[in-house]
Coordinates of C-alpha atoms and ligand atoms in Angstrom, one line a residue:
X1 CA 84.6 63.1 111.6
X2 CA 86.7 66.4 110.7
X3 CA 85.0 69.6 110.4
X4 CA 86.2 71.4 107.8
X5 CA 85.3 75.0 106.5
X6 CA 85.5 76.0 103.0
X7 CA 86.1 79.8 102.0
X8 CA 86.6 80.1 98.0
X9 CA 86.6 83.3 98.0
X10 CA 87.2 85.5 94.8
X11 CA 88.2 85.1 91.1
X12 CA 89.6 81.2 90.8
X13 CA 89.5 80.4 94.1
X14 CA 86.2 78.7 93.8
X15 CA 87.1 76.9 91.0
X16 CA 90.8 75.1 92.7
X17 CA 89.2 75.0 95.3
X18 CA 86.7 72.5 93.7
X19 CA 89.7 70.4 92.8
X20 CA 91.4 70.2 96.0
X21 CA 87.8 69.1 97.7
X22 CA 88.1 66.9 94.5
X23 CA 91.1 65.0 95.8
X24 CA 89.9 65.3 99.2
X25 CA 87.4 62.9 99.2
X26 CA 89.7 60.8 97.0
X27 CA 92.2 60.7 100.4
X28 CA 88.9 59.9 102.5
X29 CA 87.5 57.1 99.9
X30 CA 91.3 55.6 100.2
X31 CA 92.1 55.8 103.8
X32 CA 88.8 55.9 105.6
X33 CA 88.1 58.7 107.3
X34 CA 85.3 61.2 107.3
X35 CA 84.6 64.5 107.0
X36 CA 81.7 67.3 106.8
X37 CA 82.5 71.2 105.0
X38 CA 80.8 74.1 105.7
X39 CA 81.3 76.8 102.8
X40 CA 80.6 80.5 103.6
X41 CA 80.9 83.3 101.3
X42 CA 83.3 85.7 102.3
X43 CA 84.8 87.6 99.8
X44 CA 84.4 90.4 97.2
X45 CA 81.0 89.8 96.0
X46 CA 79.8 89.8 99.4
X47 CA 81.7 93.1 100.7
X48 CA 80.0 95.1 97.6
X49 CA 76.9 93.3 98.4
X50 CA 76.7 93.9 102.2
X51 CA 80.0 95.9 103.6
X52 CA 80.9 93.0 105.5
X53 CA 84.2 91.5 105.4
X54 CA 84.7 88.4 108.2
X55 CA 82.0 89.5 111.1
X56 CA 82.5 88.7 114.5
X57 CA 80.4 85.9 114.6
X58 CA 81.6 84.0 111.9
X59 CA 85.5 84.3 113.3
X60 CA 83.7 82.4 116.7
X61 CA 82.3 80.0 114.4
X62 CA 85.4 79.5 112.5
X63 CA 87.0 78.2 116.1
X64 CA 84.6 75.4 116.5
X65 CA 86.2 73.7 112.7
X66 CA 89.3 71.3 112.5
X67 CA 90.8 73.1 109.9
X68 CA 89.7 75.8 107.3
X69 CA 90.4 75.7 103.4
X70 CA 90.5 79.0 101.4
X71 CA 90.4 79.7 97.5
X72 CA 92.0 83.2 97.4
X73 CA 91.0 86.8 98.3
X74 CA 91.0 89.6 96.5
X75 CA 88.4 91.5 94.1
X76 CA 89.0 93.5 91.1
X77 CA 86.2 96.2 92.0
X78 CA 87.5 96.3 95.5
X79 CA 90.6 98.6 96.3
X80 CA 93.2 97.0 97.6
X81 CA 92.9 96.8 101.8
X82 CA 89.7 96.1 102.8
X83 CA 89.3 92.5 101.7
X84 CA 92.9 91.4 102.4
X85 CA 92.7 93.0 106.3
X86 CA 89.1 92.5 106.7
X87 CA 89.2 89.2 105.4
X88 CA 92.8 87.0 105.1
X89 CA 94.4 89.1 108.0
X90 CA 91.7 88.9 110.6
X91 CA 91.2 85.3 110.4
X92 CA 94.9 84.9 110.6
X93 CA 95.5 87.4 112.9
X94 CA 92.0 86.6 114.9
X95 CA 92.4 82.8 115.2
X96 CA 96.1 83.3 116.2
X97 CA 97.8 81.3 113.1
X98 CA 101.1 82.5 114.2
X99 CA 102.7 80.3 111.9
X100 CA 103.0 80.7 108.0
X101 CA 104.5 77.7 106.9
X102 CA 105.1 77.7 102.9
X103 CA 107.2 74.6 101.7
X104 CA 109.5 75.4 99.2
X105 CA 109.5 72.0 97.2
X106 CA 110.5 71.8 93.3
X107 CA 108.5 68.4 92.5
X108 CA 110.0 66.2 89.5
X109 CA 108.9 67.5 85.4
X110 CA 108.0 70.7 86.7
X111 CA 109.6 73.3 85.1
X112 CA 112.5 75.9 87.0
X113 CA 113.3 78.8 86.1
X114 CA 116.8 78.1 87.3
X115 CA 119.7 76.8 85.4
X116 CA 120.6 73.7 86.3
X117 CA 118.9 73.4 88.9
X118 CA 116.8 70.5 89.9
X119 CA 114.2 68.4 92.6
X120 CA 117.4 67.4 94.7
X121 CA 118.6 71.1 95.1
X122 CA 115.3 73.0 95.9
X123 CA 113.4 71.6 99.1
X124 CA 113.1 73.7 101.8
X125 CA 110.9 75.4 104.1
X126 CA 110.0 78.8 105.2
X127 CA 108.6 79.2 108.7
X128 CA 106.7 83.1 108.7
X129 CA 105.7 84.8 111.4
X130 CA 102.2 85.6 110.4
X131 CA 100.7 88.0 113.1
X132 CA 103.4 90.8 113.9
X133 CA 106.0 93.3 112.0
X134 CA 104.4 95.5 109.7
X135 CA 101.3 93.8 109.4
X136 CA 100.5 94.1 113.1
X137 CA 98.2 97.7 111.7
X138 CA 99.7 100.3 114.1
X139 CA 100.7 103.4 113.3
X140 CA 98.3 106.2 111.3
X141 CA 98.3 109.3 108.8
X142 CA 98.0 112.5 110.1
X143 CA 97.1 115.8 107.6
X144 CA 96.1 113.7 104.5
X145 CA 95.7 115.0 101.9
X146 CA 97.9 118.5 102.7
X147 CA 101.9 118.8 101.9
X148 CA 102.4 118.1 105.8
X149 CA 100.8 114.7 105.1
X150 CA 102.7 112.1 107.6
X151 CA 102.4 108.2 107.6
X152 CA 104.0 105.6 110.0
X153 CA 103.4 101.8 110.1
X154 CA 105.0 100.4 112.6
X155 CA 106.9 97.0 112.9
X156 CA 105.8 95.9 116.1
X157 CA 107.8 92.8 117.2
X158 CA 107.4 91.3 120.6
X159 CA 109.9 88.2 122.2
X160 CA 107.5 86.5 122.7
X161 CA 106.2 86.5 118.8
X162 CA 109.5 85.9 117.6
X163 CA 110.8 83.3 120.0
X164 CA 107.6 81.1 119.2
X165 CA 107.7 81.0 115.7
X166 CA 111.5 80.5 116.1
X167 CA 110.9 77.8 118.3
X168 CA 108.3 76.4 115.8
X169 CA 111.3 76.3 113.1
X170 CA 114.0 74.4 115.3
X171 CA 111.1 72.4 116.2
X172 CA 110.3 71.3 112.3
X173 CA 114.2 71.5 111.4
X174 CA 114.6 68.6 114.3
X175 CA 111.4 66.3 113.0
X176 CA 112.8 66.9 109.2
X177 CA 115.9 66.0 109.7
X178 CA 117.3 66.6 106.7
X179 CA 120.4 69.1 106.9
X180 CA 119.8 70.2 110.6
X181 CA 120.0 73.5 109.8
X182 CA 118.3 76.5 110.3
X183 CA 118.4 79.9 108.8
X184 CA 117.2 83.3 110.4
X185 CA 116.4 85.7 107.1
X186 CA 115.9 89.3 108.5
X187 CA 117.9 92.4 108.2
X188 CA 120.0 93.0 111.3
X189 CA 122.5 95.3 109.6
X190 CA 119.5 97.9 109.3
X191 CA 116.5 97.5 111.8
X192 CA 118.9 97.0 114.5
X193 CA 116.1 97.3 117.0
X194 CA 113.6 94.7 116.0
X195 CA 115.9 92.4 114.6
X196 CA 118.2 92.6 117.5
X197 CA 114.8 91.2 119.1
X198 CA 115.1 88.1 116.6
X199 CA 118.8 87.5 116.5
X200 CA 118.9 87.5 120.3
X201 CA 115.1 84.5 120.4
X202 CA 117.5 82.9 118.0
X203 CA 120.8 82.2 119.4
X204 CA 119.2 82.2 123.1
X205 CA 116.8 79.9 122.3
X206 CA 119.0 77.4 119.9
X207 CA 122.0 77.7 122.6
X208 CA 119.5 76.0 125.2
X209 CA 116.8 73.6 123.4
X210 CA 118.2 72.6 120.2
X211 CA 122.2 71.9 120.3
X212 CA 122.5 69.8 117.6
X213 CA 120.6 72.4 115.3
X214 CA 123.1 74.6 112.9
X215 CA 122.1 78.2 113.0
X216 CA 122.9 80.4 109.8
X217 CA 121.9 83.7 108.9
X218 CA 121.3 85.8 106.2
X219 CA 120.0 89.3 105.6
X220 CA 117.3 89.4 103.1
X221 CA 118.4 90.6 100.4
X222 CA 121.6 88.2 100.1
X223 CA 118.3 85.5 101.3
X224 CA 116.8 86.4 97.3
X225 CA 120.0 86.5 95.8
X226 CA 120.6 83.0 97.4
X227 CA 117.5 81.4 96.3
X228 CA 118.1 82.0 92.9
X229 CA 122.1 81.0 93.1
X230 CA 121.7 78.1 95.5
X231 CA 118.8 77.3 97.2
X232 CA 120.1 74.0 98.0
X233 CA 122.0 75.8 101.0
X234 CA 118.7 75.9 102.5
X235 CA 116.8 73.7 104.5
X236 CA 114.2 75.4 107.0
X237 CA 114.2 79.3 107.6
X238 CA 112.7 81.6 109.9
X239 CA 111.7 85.2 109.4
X240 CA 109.3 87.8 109.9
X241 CA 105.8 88.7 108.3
X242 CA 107.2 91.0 105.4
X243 CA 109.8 89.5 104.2
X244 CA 108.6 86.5 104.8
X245 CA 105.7 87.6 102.3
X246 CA 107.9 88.8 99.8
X247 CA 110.7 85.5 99.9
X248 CA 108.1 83.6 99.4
X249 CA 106.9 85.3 95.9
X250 CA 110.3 84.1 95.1
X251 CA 110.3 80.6 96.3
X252 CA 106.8 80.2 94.8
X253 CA 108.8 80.9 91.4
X254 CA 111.8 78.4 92.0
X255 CA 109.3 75.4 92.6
X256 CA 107.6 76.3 89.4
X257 CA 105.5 79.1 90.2
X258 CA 101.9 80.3 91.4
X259 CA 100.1 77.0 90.3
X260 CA 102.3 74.6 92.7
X261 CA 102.9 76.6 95.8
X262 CA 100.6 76.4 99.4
X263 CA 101.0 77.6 102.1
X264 CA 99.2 76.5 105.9
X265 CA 98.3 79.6 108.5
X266 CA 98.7 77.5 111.4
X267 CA 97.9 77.4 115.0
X268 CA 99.5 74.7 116.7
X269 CA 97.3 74.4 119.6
X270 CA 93.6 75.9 117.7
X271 CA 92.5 76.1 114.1
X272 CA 94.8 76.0 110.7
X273 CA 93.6 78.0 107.6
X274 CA 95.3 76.4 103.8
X275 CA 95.4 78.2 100.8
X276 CA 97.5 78.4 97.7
X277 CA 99.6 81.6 97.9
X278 CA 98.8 82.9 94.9
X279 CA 95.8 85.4 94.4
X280 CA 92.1 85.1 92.8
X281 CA 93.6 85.7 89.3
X282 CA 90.5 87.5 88.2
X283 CA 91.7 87.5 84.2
X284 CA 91.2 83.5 84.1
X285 CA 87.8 83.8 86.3
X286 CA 85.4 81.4 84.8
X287 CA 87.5 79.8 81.7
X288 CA 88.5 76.5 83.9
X289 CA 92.3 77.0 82.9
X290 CA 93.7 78.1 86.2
X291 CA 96.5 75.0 87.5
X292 CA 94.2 73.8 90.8
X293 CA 97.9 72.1 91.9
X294 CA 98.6 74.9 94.6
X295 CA 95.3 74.1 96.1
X296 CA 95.5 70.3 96.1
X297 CA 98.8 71.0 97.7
X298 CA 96.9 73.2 100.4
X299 CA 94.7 70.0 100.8
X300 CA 97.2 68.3 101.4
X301 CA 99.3 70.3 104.2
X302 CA 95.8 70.3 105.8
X303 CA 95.6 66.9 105.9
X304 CA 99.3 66.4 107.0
X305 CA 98.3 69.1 110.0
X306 CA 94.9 67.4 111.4
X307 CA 97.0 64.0 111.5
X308 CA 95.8 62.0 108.7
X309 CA 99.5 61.9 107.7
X310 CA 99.0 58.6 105.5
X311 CA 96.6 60.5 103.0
X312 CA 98.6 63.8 102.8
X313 CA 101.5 61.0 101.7
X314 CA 99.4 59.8 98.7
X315 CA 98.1 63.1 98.0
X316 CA 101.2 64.4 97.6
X317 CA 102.4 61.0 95.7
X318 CA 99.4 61.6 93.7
X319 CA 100.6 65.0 92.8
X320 CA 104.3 63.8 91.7
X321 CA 102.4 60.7 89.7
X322 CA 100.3 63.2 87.6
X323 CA 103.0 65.7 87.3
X324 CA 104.9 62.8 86.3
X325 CA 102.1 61.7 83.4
X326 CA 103.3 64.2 80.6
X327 CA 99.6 64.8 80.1
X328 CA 100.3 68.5 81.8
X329 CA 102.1 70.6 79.8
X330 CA 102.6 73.3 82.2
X331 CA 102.0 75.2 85.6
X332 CA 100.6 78.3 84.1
X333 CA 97.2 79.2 83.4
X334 CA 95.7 78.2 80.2
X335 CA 99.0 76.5 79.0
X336 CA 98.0 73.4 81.1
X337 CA 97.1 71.4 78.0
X338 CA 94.2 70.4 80.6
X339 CA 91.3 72.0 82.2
X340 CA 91.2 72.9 85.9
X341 CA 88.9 70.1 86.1
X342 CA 91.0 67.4 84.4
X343 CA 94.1 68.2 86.3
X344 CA 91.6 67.6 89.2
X345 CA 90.5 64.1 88.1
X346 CA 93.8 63.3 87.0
X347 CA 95.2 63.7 90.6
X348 CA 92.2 61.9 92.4
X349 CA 92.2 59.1 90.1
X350 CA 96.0 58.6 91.5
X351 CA 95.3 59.2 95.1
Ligands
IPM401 C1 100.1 86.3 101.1 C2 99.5 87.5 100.5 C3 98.9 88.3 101.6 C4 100.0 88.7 102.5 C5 98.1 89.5 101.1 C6 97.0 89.1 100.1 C7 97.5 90.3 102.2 O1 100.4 88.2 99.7 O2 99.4 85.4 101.7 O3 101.4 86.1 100.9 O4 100.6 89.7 102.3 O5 100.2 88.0 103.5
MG402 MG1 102.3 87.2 99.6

């Protein structure tokens, strides 16, 4: 019996998340396991309500649960900080998901943006650090407000944060076996301090443990360029929070966009949080046009992570099947052809 706790959140993420609970139970009906959710109601709405954002409490609940599913965060009457730290950052951060792991995975009759460019030449998988750099919160203003106004944030990088989500990446490079190769994206040429820290985890730790592993590099901005001119030169990469944030706008676009990509916030040895990438889309709030695909991807890494491997295969089988139907006519919101809800159906009558 899985624990499992729900977090819509704000804008759509109630309503894919819906779906991907949809396809859920679909996977339990088929394969026979249970489960139990738990939904709490973190997010915008409660903030204005009450100030409060994750409390303490709930994060020590949130460690007793097998895995955690989230909608999105982010409220239109909220400026932007407070929900995203308070919220998405401190149960990342607070749980220790160290791991961002966003597959980059172009699935057939979806639509790329990309010339000539097709299923076989965009499957890969980013590996991002997910509790350092320049989201680690350190540094401060001084004099706001005055002409001597000064800022730092600082992009705190420890060994031992690097070396383990490096590690993490040969790790997964080794069990996909595909190419055998993995990438470090950073920018060595420029932030010679911290990314001497990564280069050094890298090479070090693939010299010793993973010898049959072939390292490549690139810096970040060749990384974009890359994507967009061959991203079948990739297989798995490692890199660090921010860039890692912003690659993966990009990769999100290659596989067909917002409505397809997920990403897991995983702890390898406590509790994983799933979500799909994109944000609460406050515009489409409410219409039941938003493409719930990202989220039933989500499900489905979550599934994949707390071992039911066999229903995260027809999940994601599920997925290709009903992409594979011609009955949806596209990715983006309110050009499905379909409601939210009938993309849902559609993929848990296939599971
Ligand atoms: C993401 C998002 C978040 C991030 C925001 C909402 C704080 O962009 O999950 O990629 O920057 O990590
Ligand atoms: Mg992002």
């Amino acid at each position: 019996m899985y624990k499992i706790a729900v977090i819509p959140g704000d804008g759509t993420g109630g309503e894919v998340v819906r779906e991907g609970l949809k396809v859920l139970e679909a996977a339990a009906q088929a394969c026979g396991f249970r489960y139990d959710t738990t939904t709490y109601d973190f997010g915008g709405d409660r903030y204005l309500r009450t100030g409060e954002t994750l409390p303490d409490s709930a994060l020590e609940e949130l460690r007793g649960f097998d895995a955690i599913y989230l909608g999105a965060i982010g409220h239109p009457d909220v400026p932007p900080g407070p929900l995203e730290v308070g919220i998405l950052l401190r149960a990342r951060f607070g749980l220790d998901q160290y791991i961002n792991l966003r597959p980059v995975k172009l699935y057939p009759n979806v639509d790329c943006p990309l010339k000539d460019k097709g299923p076989e030449d965009i499957d890969f998988v980013v590996v991002r650090e997910n509790t350092e750099g320049l989201y680690s919160g350190m540094g401060g203003v001084q004099y706001k407000g005055t002409p001597q106004e000064v800022s730092t944030q600082i992009h705190c990088t420890t060994r031992f944060g690097a070396e383990r989500a490096i590690r993490y990446a040969f790790e997964l490079t080794r069990k996909r076996n595909k190419m055998k190769q993995l990438h470090l994206v950073a920018k060595t040429n420029v932030l010679t301090y911290v990314h001497d820290t990564w280069w050094r985890a890298f090479c070090e730790v693939g010299d010793a443990d993973y010898p049959e592993i072939r390292r490549e590099y690139a810096h970040v901005d060749a990384c974009c360029m890359w994507f967009v001119k061959n991203p079948e030169w990739f297989d798995v990469i490692v890199v660090d929070n921010m860039f890692g944030d912003i690659i993966t706008d990009l990769g999100a676009m290659i596989q067909g966009g917002m409505g397809v990509a997920a990403g897991g916030n995983i702890n390898p040895q406590g509790v994983s949080m799933f979500e799909p990438i994109g944000g609460s889309a406050p515009k489409y709030t409410g219409q039941n046009v938003i493409c719930p695909m990202a989220a039933i991807a989500a499900a489905q890494m979550m599934l994949d992570v707390i071992g039911e491997e066999e229903a995260a295969d027809r999940v994601e089988k599920a997925m290709i099947k009903a992409l594979g139907s011609g009955k949806i006519k596209s990715l983006a919101a309110g050009r499905m052809g379909m409601s939210t809800s009938e993309v849902g159906d559609l993929v848990a009558s296939l599971v």
